[in-house]
CSV table of C-alpha atoms and ligand atoms in Angstrom, one decimal:
chain,number,residue,atom,x,y,z
A,1133,UNK,CA,135.1,65.0,119.1
A,1134,UNK,CA,132.7,67.3,119.9
A,1135,UNK,CA,129.4,66.5,121.3
A,1136,UNK,CA,126.8,66.5,118.7
A,1137,UNK,CA,123.3,68.8,118.9
A,1138,UNK,CA,120.2,67.8,118.2
A,1139,UNK,CA,118.9,69.9,115.2
A,1140,UNK,CA,115.3,69.8,115.7
A,1141,UNK,CA,114.8,68.9,112.1
A,1142,UNK,CA,113.4,65.6,111.2
A,1143,UNK,CA,115.7,63.7,109.3
A,1144,UNK,CA,118.6,66.3,109.4
A,1145,UNK,CA,120.5,64.6,112.4
A,1146,UNK,CA,120.6,61.2,110.2
A,1147,UNK,CA,122.1,63.0,107.5
A,1148,UNK,CA,124.7,64.6,109.6
A,1149,UNK,CA,125.7,61.4,111.6
A,1150,UNK,CA,124.0,62.3,114.8
A,1151,UNK,CA,123.6,65.6,115.1
A,1152,UNK,CA,125.9,68.7,114.4
A,1153,UNK,CA,129.1,69.2,116.3
A,1154,UNK,CA,128.7,71.4,119.2
A,1155,UNK,CA,130.5,74.8,119.3
A,1156,UNK,CA,131.2,74.7,115.6
A,1157,UNK,CA,129.7,77.2,112.6
A,1158,UNK,CA,127.9,75.7,110.0
A,1159,UNK,CA,126.8,77.2,106.5
A,1160,UNK,CA,123.3,76.7,105.5
A,1161,UNK,CA,123.6,77.9,101.8
A,1162,UNK,CA,120.9,77.9,99.3
A,1163,UNK,CA,118.6,80.0,96.7
A,1164,UNK,CA,115.9,82.2,97.5
A,1165,UNK,CA,112.8,81.0,99.1
A,1166,UNK,CA,115.0,77.1,99.8
A,1167,UNK,CA,113.7,77.5,103.3
A,1168,UNK,CA,117.0,78.8,105.0
A,1169,UNK,CA,115.4,81.1,107.4
A,1170,UNK,CA,112.7,78.7,108.1
A,1171,UNK,CA,115.2,75.5,109.0
A,1172,UNK,CA,117.5,78.0,111.2
A,1173,UNK,CA,114.5,79.2,112.9
A,1174,UNK,CA,113.2,75.6,113.8
A,1175,UNK,CA,116.8,74.9,115.1
A,1176,UNK,CA,116.5,77.6,117.2
A,1177,UNK,CA,112.7,77.0,118.5
A,1178,UNK,CA,113.4,73.2,118.9
A,1179,UNK,CA,116.4,73.7,120.7
A,1180,UNK,CA,114.7,75.9,123.3
A,1181,UNK,CA,111.6,73.5,123.5
A,1182,UNK,CA,113.1,70.3,123.3
A,1183,UNK,CA,116.7,70.7,124.9
A,1184,UNK,CA,116.2,73.8,127.0
A,1185,UNK,CA,119.1,75.4,124.8
A,1186,UNK,CA,118.5,78.9,124.8
A,1187,UNK,CA,119.0,81.2,121.5
A,1188,UNK,CA,119.6,84.2,119.6
A,1189,UNK,CA,118.9,85.0,115.9
A,1190,UNK,CA,121.1,87.8,114.1
A,1191,UNK,CA,119.2,89.3,111.2
A,1192,UNK,CA,120.5,91.1,108.5
A,1193,UNK,CA,117.6,91.4,106.3
A,1194,UNK,CA,114.6,91.5,108.1
A,1195,UNK,CA,112.7,93.2,111.2
A,1196,UNK,CA,111.8,91.4,114.6
A,1197,UNK,CA,107.9,92.0,113.9
A,1198,UNK,CA,108.1,90.6,110.3
A,1199,UNK,CA,110.3,87.6,111.7
A,1200,UNK,CA,107.8,87.1,114.8
A,1201,UNK,CA,104.6,87.1,112.2
A,1202,UNK,CA,106.5,84.7,110.0
A,1203,UNK,CA,107.3,81.8,112.3
A,1204,UNK,CA,104.0,82.4,114.2
A,1205,UNK,CA,102.3,80.6,110.9
A,1206,UNK,CA,104.4,77.5,112.2
A,1207,UNK,CA,103.2,77.9,115.8
A,1208,UNK,CA,106.7,79.1,116.9
A,1209,UNK,CA,106.0,82.0,119.2
A,1210,UNK,CA,109.3,83.8,119.6
A,1211,UNK,CA,107.7,86.6,121.3
A,1212,UNK,CA,106.8,84.8,124.2
A,1213,UNK,CA,110.0,83.1,124.1
A,1214,UNK,CA,112.0,86.3,124.2
A,1215,UNK,CA,109.5,87.6,126.8
A,1216,UNK,CA,110.2,84.5,129.0
A,1217,UNK,CA,114.3,85.4,128.6
A,1218,UNK,CA,114.7,82.3,126.5
A,1219,UNK,CA,115.4,83.9,123.3
A,1220,UNK,CA,116.6,87.3,121.8
A,1221,UNK,CA,116.3,89.2,118.5
A,1222,UNK,CA,119.6,91.4,117.1
A,1223,UNK,CA,118.3,93.6,114.6
A,1224,UNK,CA,121.3,94.2,112.3
A,1225,UNK,CA,119.4,95.2,109.5
A,1226,UNK,CA,121.2,98.6,109.4
A,1227,UNK,CA,124.2,96.7,107.7
A,1228,UNK,CA,121.7,95.6,104.9
A,1229,UNK,CA,121.2,96.9,101.6
A,1230,UNK,CA,118.2,99.4,102.1
A,1231,UNK,CA,120.5,101.0,105.1
A,1232,UNK,CA,123.5,100.9,103.1
A,1233,UNK,CA,121.8,102.9,100.0
A,1234,UNK,CA,120.6,105.6,102.2
A,1235,UNK,CA,124.1,106.0,103.8
A,1236,UNK,CA,125.6,106.0,100.3
A,1237,UNK,CA,123.3,109.0,99.5
A,1238,UNK,CA,123.5,110.8,102.8
A,1239,UNK,CA,126.5,109.8,104.8
A,1240,UNK,CA,129.4,109.0,102.4
A,1241,UNK,CA,132.1,108.8,105.1
A,1242,UNK,CA,130.6,105.6,106.5
A,1243,UNK,CA,131.9,103.9,103.8
A,1244,UNK,CA,135.6,104.4,105.1
A,1245,UNK,CA,136.9,100.6,106.2
A,1246,UNK,CA,136.8,101.9,110.0
A,1247,UNK,CA,133.3,102.4,109.7
A,1248,UNK,CA,132.5,98.9,108.3
A,1249,UNK,CA,135.2,97.2,110.6
A,1250,UNK,CA,133.4,99.0,113.8
A,1251,UNK,CA,129.9,97.8,112.5
A,1252,UNK,CA,131.0,94.2,112.3
A,1253,UNK,CA,132.5,94.8,115.9
A,1254,UNK,CA,129.3,96.5,117.2
A,1255,UNK,CA,127.5,93.5,115.9
A,1256,UNK,CA,129.5,90.9,117.6
A,1257,UNK,CA,129.3,93.0,120.8
A,1258,UNK,CA,125.6,93.0,120.6
A,1259,UNK,CA,125.4,89.4,119.8
A,1260,UNK,CA,127.7,88.7,122.6
A,1261,UNK,CA,125.5,90.4,125.3
A,1262,UNK,CA,122.4,88.5,124.1
A,1263,UNK,CA,124.1,85.3,124.8
A,1264,UNK,CA,125.1,86.4,128.0
A,1265,UNK,CA,121.9,87.7,129.1
A,1266,UNK,CA,119.9,84.6,127.7
A,1267,UNK,CA,122.6,82.0,128.3
A,1268,UNK,CA,122.2,81.0,124.8
A,1269,UNK,CA,123.6,77.9,123.4
A,1270,UNK,CA,122.8,78.1,119.6
A,1271,UNK,CA,122.9,81.2,117.3
A,1272,UNK,CA,121.7,82.0,114.1
A,1273,UNK,CA,122.8,84.9,111.5
A,1274,UNK,CA,120.6,85.2,108.6
A,1275,UNK,CA,122.0,86.1,106.1
A,1276,UNK,CA,125.8,86.9,105.0
A,1277,UNK,CA,124.1,87.6,101.4
A,1278,UNK,CA,123.2,90.9,102.6
A,1279,UNK,CA,126.7,91.9,103.6
A,1280,UNK,CA,127.6,92.0,99.9
A,1281,UNK,CA,125.6,95.3,100.0
A,1282,UNK,CA,127.9,96.5,102.6
A,1283,UNK,CA,131.0,95.5,101.7
A,1284,UNK,CA,131.3,95.7,97.8
A,1285,UNK,CA,134.9,95.2,97.5
A,1286,UNK,CA,135.5,91.4,97.8
A,1287,UNK,CA,138.7,91.5,100.2
A,1288,UNK,CA,136.9,93.8,102.7
A,1289,UNK,CA,133.8,91.4,102.4
A,1290,UNK,CA,136.1,88.4,103.1
A,1291,UNK,CA,137.6,90.1,106.0
A,1292,UNK,CA,134.4,91.2,107.2
A,1293,UNK,CA,133.2,87.5,106.7
A,1294,UNK,CA,136.0,86.1,108.2
A,1295,UNK,CA,135.8,88.2,111.6
A,1296,UNK,CA,132.3,87.4,111.9
A,1297,UNK,CA,132.6,83.6,111.7
A,1298,UNK,CA,135.8,83.6,113.8
A,1299,UNK,CA,134.0,85.6,116.3
A,1300,UNK,CA,131.3,83.1,116.3
A,1301,UNK,CA,133.5,80.1,116.8
A,1302,UNK,CA,134.9,81.9,120.0
A,1303,UNK,CA,131.6,82.7,121.5
A,1304,UNK,CA,131.3,79.1,122.6
A,1305,UNK,CA,127.8,78.7,120.7
A,1306,UNK,CA,126.8,76.3,117.9
A,1307,UNK,CA,125.9,78.4,115.0
A,1308,UNK,CA,124.0,78.2,111.6
A,1309,UNK,CA,124.9,81.0,109.3
A,1310,UNK,CA,123.1,81.4,106.1
A,1311,UNK,CA,124.2,82.9,102.9
A,1312,UNK,CA,122.9,82.4,98.9
A,1313,UNK,CA,124.0,80.1,96.5
A,1314,UNK,CA,125.9,81.5,93.5
A,1315,UNK,CA,126.0,79.9,90.1
A,1316,UNK,CA,128.6,80.1,87.4
A,1317,UNK,CA,126.6,79.2,84.0
A,1318,UNK,CA,125.3,75.8,85.0
A,1319,UNK,CA,128.0,75.0,87.4
A,1320,UNK,CA,127.5,76.0,90.8
A,1321,UNK,CA,130.1,78.4,92.1
A,1322,UNK,CA,131.7,77.6,95.6
A,1323,UNK,CA,131.4,80.9,97.9
A,1324,UNK,CA,134.4,81.5,100.1
A,1325,UNK,CA,132.4,81.1,103.2
A,1326,UNK,CA,132.4,77.6,102.7
A,1327,UNK,CA,136.2,77.4,103.1
A,1328,UNK,CA,135.9,78.9,106.7
A,1329,UNK,CA,133.2,76.8,108.3
A,1330,UNK,CA,133.1,73.8,109.9
A,1331,UNK,CA,130.3,72.4,107.9
A,1332,UNK,CA,128.0,73.2,104.9
A,1333,UNK,CA,124.2,72.3,104.4
A,1334,UNK,CA,123.1,72.8,100.7
A,1335,UNK,CA,119.4,73.5,100.2
A,1336,UNK,CA,118.1,73.7,96.3
A,1337,UNK,CA,115.1,73.6,94.4
A,1338,UNK,CA,115.4,71.1,91.3
A,1339,UNK,CA,113.1,71.5,88.1
A,1340,UNK,CA,112.4,68.0,86.3
A,1341,UNK,CA,109.4,66.7,84.2
A,1342,UNK,CA,107.6,69.7,84.7
A,1343,UNK,CA,107.7,69.3,88.4
A,1344,UNK,CA,110.1,71.1,91.3
A,1345,UNK,CA,111.3,69.2,94.0
A,1346,UNK,CA,113.2,70.8,96.9
A,1347,UNK,CA,116.4,68.9,97.6
A,1348,UNK,CA,118.8,69.2,100.6
A,1349,UNK,CA,122.7,67.9,100.9
A,1350,UNK,CA,125.3,67.9,103.7
A,1351,UNK,CA,128.3,69.0,101.3
A,1352,UNK,CA,130.9,69.0,104.0
A,1353,UNK,CA,131.0,68.2,108.0
A,1354,UNK,CA,134.1,67.9,109.7
A,1355,UNK,CA,134.5,65.2,112.4
A,1356,UNK,CA,131.5,63.2,111.1
A,1357,UNK,CA,130.7,60.4,109.0
A,1358,UNK,CA,127.9,61.9,106.7
A,1359,UNK,CA,125.4,61.0,104.4
A,1360,UNK,CA,126.3,62.8,101.3
A,1361,UNK,CA,123.4,62.3,99.2
A,1362,UNK,CA,121.4,64.5,97.8
A,1363,UNK,CA,117.6,63.9,99.3
A,1364,UNK,CA,113.9,65.4,99.3
A,1365,UNK,CA,112.7,67.9,102.0
A,1366,UNK,CA,109.5,69.3,102.2
A,1367,UNK,CA,108.2,72.6,103.9
A,1368,UNK,CA,104.7,72.7,105.6
A,1369,UNK,CA,102.9,74.5,108.4
A,1370,UNK,CA,104.7,72.4,110.6
A,1371,UNK,CA,108.2,73.5,109.1
A,1372,UNK,CA,111.2,71.4,107.6
A,1373,UNK,CA,111.1,67.6,107.1
A,1374,UNK,CA,113.7,65.7,105.4
A,1375,UNK,CA,113.6,62.3,104.0
A,1376,UNK,CA,116.9,60.6,103.9
A,1377,UNK,CA,115.5,57.5,102.5
A,1378,UNK,CA,113.1,58.7,99.9
A,1379,UNK,CA,114.2,58.7,96.1
A,1380,UNK,CA,114.8,62.4,95.1
A,1381,UNK,CA,112.6,61.8,91.9
A,1382,UNK,CA,109.4,59.3,91.0
A,1383,UNK,CA,107.4,57.4,93.3
A,1384,UNK,CA,106.7,58.9,96.7
B,1516,LIG,N1,102.9,76.6,105.3
B,1516,LIG,C1,103.8,76.3,104.1
B,1516,LIG,N2,103.7,75.4,103.5
B,1516,LIG,C2,104.5,75.2,102.3
B,1516,LIG,N3,105.4,76.0,101.7
B,1516,LIG,C3,105.7,76.8,103.0
B,1516,LIG,C4,104.8,77.1,104.1
B,1516,LIG,N4,105.1,78.3,104.5
B,1516,LIG,C5,106.4,78.9,103.8
B,1516,LIG,N5,106.7,78.0,102.5
B,1516,LIG,C6,107.9,78.0,101.8
B,1516,LIG,O1,109.1,78.5,102.5
B,1516,LIG,C7,109.5,79.3,101.6
B,1516,LIG,C8,110.4,80.4,102.3
B,1516,LIG,O2,111.2,80.1,103.2
B,1516,LIG,P1,112.2,81.0,103.8
B,1516,LIG,O3,111.7,82.3,104.1
B,1516,LIG,O4,113.2,80.0,105.0
B,1516,LIG,O5,113.2,81.0,102.6
B,1516,LIG,P2,114.7,81.6,102.6
B,1516,LIG,O6,115.9,80.3,101.6
B,1516,LIG,O7,115.1,81.9,103.5
B,1516,LIG,O8,114.3,82.8,101.3
B,1516,LIG,P3,115.3,84.3,101.1
B,1516,LIG,O9,116.6,83.8,100.2
B,1516,LIG,O10,114.3,85.0,100.4
B,1516,LIG,O11,115.5,84.4,102.7
B,1516,LIG,C9,109.1,79.6,100.4
B,1516,LIG,O12,109.3,79.0,99.2
B,1516,LIG,C10,107.4,79.1,100.7
B,1516,LIG,O13,106.8,78.8,99.8
B,1517,LIG,MG1,115.8,84.0,104.6
């Protein structure tokens, strides 16, 4: 049994049986605007503040300045943590959509497998350097969905994601990795990453009776006795809070 890591998100540790298992890779999956980035950042911020466990955030879709200013709204001063050597931001947006479109237009040859493979290797190398420098225990990769543009071919994409997830597991850190929810008609479409990771946390926005409700569910967590219920959560200026004992709809 692995040691359990406190997530820093009120209510989440209760759902996952006391915390997420140390050294593992957990997938946070959800639709746009469900709070994936906030949840992951809260995990890093609280880890540093409450557990003295430093962290690294790898962003595949937003710049450092944008991330810092968004997180400042919750009172989370990541710039200060970076200056204090407790946090590092790895900007991997060059692998993202806009960069890909530019590359596609100007540099067709970088789309060769070697070029792509090199970029995942480079990303992991950069991450490893930052983990060593900050002595990080927690890592976030946000978001695998950005790799869709980098690797339009499903087999190449799968190889890239397997490489990334295996590398994270080898780095000796506890990781949260985000991706987007896919739908097939009304049914949720399982994404391949779900089979590769140790645990899966799903976030969604439900529509019922003219109102919307945010709901979260631990779909899988190896080595743990989880509460598999779909339960409500909120986002406010303090971040994310989960309510494991509150009914999803109806009285509050
Ligand atoms: N202070 C706040 N009070 C209430 N809701 C907030 C607050 N700040 C942000 N939100 C909500 O948080 C959501 C955005 O969170 P976040 O960026 O983490 O989502 P995400 O799942 O990462 O989205 P994306 O798929 O676009 O990356 C939005 O729905 C926004 O309305
Ligand atoms: Mg996000």
